[in-house]
Amino acid sequence: MAVSVLFVCLGNICRSPAAEAIALRLAPEYPEVGKIDSAGIGNWHVGDPPDPRMIRAAAGFGLDLRPLRGRQVERADFHEFDLIVAMDAENLADLRDLRPTTARAKVVPMANWTGRDVPDPYSGGPEGFDRVLVLLEAGVRALFDAIRSGEAP
Ligand code: 4NP
């Protein structure tokens, strides 16, 4: 069975939608990867498109984030996805608190494949958005290679 992946950040308007779009672009190369989605720990941006600064930065990477809409992580996600990938240590701690003990999903840090937390660009300058995209381009491919080789989940 293909491995389903949910990317999670705080607001679901900057980092995790970028990860989702990068993953969707790579997916045709990886039949081992199944459903791909993203969500936020918080509910502030439910129904919103990604942050305009991330939409702009992502366009420079050939990604169109405009159709994506924010949603909050929900209990069902822990039963529907194989892998829930946290963008930073705070997201990881929150997800581990939320995870039901009977969950199917394994909760893992994106840092396993990026080598470091994916920094929250929300309150910083425009260069932070590009930095996130560079980290995620390499990190999502490394994650998918790990799924292919059976190292993940
Ligand atoms: P994200 O960035 O977690 O990468 O989507 C943020 C977006 C919104 C907020 C914080 C971080 N916020 O506080 O509304």
CSV table of C-alpha atoms and ligand atoms in Angstrom, one decimal:
chain,number,residue,atom,x,y,z
A,1,MET,CA,0.0,0.0,0.0
A,2,ALA,CA,1.2,3.5,-0.8
A,3,VAL,CA,2.3,5.6,2.1
A,4,SER,CA,0.0,8.6,2.9
A,5,VAL,CA,1.7,11.7,4.2
A,6,LEU,CA,0.3,14.8,6.1
A,7,PHE,CA,2.5,17.8,6.5
A,8,VAL,CA,1.8,20.0,9.5
A,9,CYS,CA,2.9,23.4,10.6
A,10,LEU,CA,1.4,26.0,13.0
A,11,GLY,CA,-0.9,28.0,10.7
A,12,ASN,CA,-1.1,25.9,7.5
A,13,ILE,CA,-0.5,29.0,5.4
A,14,CYS,CA,3.3,29.0,4.9
A,15,ARG,CA,5.4,25.9,5.5
A,16,SER,CA,3.1,23.0,5.2
A,17,PRO,CA,1.2,24.1,2.1
A,18,ALA,CA,4.6,24.6,0.5
A,19,ALA,CA,5.6,21.1,1.5
A,20,GLU,CA,2.3,19.8,0.1
A,21,ALA,CA,2.8,21.5,-3.2
A,22,ILE,CA,6.4,20.2,-3.5
A,23,ALA,CA,5.2,16.7,-2.6
A,24,LEU,CA,2.4,16.8,-5.2
A,25,ARG,CA,4.9,17.9,-7.8
A,26,LEU,CA,7.2,15.0,-6.9
A,27,ALA,CA,4.5,12.4,-6.5
A,28,PRO,CA,4.4,11.1,-10.1
A,29,GLU,CA,8.0,9.9,-9.6
A,30,TYR,CA,7.0,8.0,-6.4
A,31,PRO,CA,4.3,5.5,-6.8
A,32,GLU,CA,5.2,4.3,-3.2
A,33,VAL,CA,3.7,7.6,-2.0
A,34,GLY,CA,-0.1,7.8,-1.6
A,35,LYS,CA,-2.4,10.6,-0.5
A,36,ILE,CA,-0.7,13.9,0.3
A,37,ASP,CA,-2.2,16.8,2.4
A,38,SER,CA,-1.3,19.5,4.8
A,39,ALA,CA,-2.9,21.0,8.0
A,40,GLY,CA,-2.2,23.4,10.8
A,41,ILE,CA,-2.0,23.0,14.6
A,42,GLY,CA,-4.0,26.2,15.0
A,43,ASN,CA,-7.4,27.2,13.6
A,44,TRP,CA,-6.7,30.9,12.7
A,45,HIS,CA,-6.4,30.3,8.9
A,46,VAL,CA,-9.1,27.6,8.3
A,47,GLY,CA,-10.4,28.2,4.8
A,48,ASP,CA,-7.8,30.8,3.9
A,49,PRO,CA,-5.4,30.5,0.9
A,50,PRO,CA,-1.7,30.4,1.8
A,51,ASP,CA,0.1,33.6,2.9
A,52,PRO,CA,0.6,35.9,-0.1
A,53,ARG,CA,4.3,36.1,0.7
A,54,MET,CA,4.6,32.3,0.4
A,55,ILE,CA,2.4,32.3,-2.7
A,56,ARG,CA,4.9,34.7,-4.3
A,57,ALA,CA,8.0,32.9,-3.2
A,58,ALA,CA,6.6,29.5,-4.3
A,59,ALA,CA,5.8,30.9,-7.7
A,60,GLY,CA,9.6,31.5,-8.1
A,61,PHE,CA,10.0,27.8,-7.6
A,62,GLY,CA,7.4,27.0,-10.2
A,63,LEU,CA,4.7,26.1,-7.6
A,64,ASP,CA,1.2,27.4,-7.6
A,65,LEU,CA,-0.1,27.5,-4.0
A,66,ARG,CA,-3.2,29.6,-4.9
A,67,PRO,CA,-5.7,26.7,-4.9
A,68,LEU,CA,-4.7,25.4,-1.4
A,69,ARG,CA,-6.9,26.2,1.6
A,70,GLY,CA,-6.0,26.1,5.3
A,71,ARG,CA,-7.4,23.5,7.6
A,72,GLN,CA,-6.8,22.4,11.2
A,73,VAL,CA,-5.4,19.0,12.2
A,74,GLU,CA,-8.2,16.7,13.4
A,75,ARG,CA,-8.4,13.5,15.3
A,76,ALA,CA,-9.4,11.5,12.1
A,77,ASP,CA,-6.0,12.5,10.5
A,78,PHE,CA,-4.2,10.3,13.0
A,79,HIS,CA,-6.2,7.3,11.7
A,80,GLU,CA,-6.2,8.2,8.0
A,81,PHE,CA,-2.5,9.0,7.4
A,82,ASP,CA,0.5,6.7,7.7
A,83,LEU,CA,2.9,9.5,8.4
A,84,ILE,CA,2.4,13.0,9.9
A,85,VAL,CA,5.4,15.2,9.4
A,86,ALA,CA,6.0,18.1,11.8
A,87,MET,CA,7.8,21.2,10.5
A,88,ASP,CA,9.4,22.1,13.8
A,89,ALA,CA,9.9,20.8,17.3
A,90,GLU,CA,6.9,22.8,18.7
A,91,ASN,CA,4.6,21.3,16.0
A,92,LEU,CA,6.1,17.9,16.8
A,93,ALA,CA,5.3,18.2,20.6
A,94,ASP,CA,1.8,19.4,19.8
A,95,LEU,CA,1.2,16.5,17.5
A,96,ARG,CA,2.5,14.0,20.0
A,97,ASP,CA,0.0,15.5,22.6
A,98,LEU,CA,-2.9,15.2,20.1
A,99,ARG,CA,-2.1,11.7,18.8
A,100,PRO,CA,-4.6,9.1,20.1
A,101,THR,CA,-2.9,6.1,21.5
A,102,THR,CA,-4.6,3.8,19.0
A,103,ALA,CA,-3.6,6.0,16.0
A,104,ARG,CA,-2.3,4.5,12.8
A,105,ALA,CA,-0.1,7.5,12.0
A,106,LYS,CA,3.5,7.8,13.0
A,107,VAL,CA,4.4,11.4,13.9
A,108,VAL,CA,7.9,12.4,12.8
A,109,PRO,CA,10.0,15.6,12.5
A,110,MET,CA,10.7,17.0,9.1
A,111,ALA,CA,14.2,17.6,10.5
A,112,ASN,CA,14.8,13.9,9.9
A,113,TRP,CA,15.2,14.8,6.2
A,114,THR,CA,16.0,18.5,6.3
A,115,GLY,CA,18.7,18.2,9.0
A,116,ARG,CA,17.1,21.0,11.0
A,117,ASP,CA,13.7,22.4,11.9
A,118,VAL,CA,11.9,24.2,9.1
A,119,PRO,CA,11.9,27.8,10.5
A,120,ASP,CA,8.6,29.7,10.8
A,121,PRO,CA,8.9,32.5,8.2
A,122,TYR,CA,5.7,34.3,9.3
A,123,SER,CA,7.2,37.1,11.3
A,124,GLY,CA,10.4,37.5,9.3
A,125,GLY,CA,11.5,39.0,6.0
A,126,PRO,CA,11.0,37.7,2.4
A,127,GLU,CA,14.2,35.7,2.5
A,128,GLY,CA,12.7,33.4,5.1
A,129,PHE,CA,10.1,32.1,2.6
A,130,ASP,CA,12.8,31.2,0.0
A,131,ARG,CA,14.8,29.5,2.8
A,132,VAL,CA,11.8,27.3,3.6
A,133,LEU,CA,11.3,26.4,0.0
A,134,VAL,CA,15.0,25.4,-0.5
A,135,LEU,CA,14.9,23.2,2.7
A,136,LEU,CA,11.6,21.6,1.7
A,137,GLU,CA,12.7,20.9,-1.9
A,138,ALA,CA,15.5,18.8,-0.7
A,139,GLY,CA,13.8,17.4,2.4
A,140,VAL,CA,10.6,16.2,0.7
A,141,ARG,CA,12.7,14.3,-1.9
A,142,ALA,CA,14.8,12.8,0.9
A,143,LEU,CA,11.6,11.7,2.7
A,144,PHE,CA,10.2,10.2,-0.4
A,145,ASP,CA,13.5,8.3,-1.1
A,146,ALA,CA,13.2,7.0,2.5
A,147,ILE,CA,9.7,5.8,1.9
A,148,ARG,CA,10.9,4.1,-1.3
A,149,SER,CA,13.7,2.3,0.5
A,150,GLY,CA,11.5,1.3,3.4
A,151,GLU,CA,13.3,3.5,6.0
A,152,ALA,CA,10.1,5.5,6.5
A,153,PRO,CA,7.6,5.2,8.0
B,1,4NP,P1,3.1,28.4,9.2
B,1,4NP,O1,3.3,30.0,9.6
B,1,4NP,O2,3.0,27.7,10.5
B,1,4NP,O3,4.3,28.1,8.4
B,1,4NP,O4,1.8,28.4,8.3
B,1,4NP,C1,2.5,30.7,10.4
B,1,4NP,C2,1.3,31.2,10.0
B,1,4NP,C3,0.4,31.9,10.8
B,1,4NP,C4,0.8,32.0,12.1
B,1,4NP,C5,2.0,31.5,12.6
B,1,4NP,C6,2.8,30.8,11.8
B,1,4NP,N1,-0.1,32.8,13.0
B,1,4NP,O5,0.3,33.0,14.2
B,1,4NP,O6,-1.2,33.2,12.6
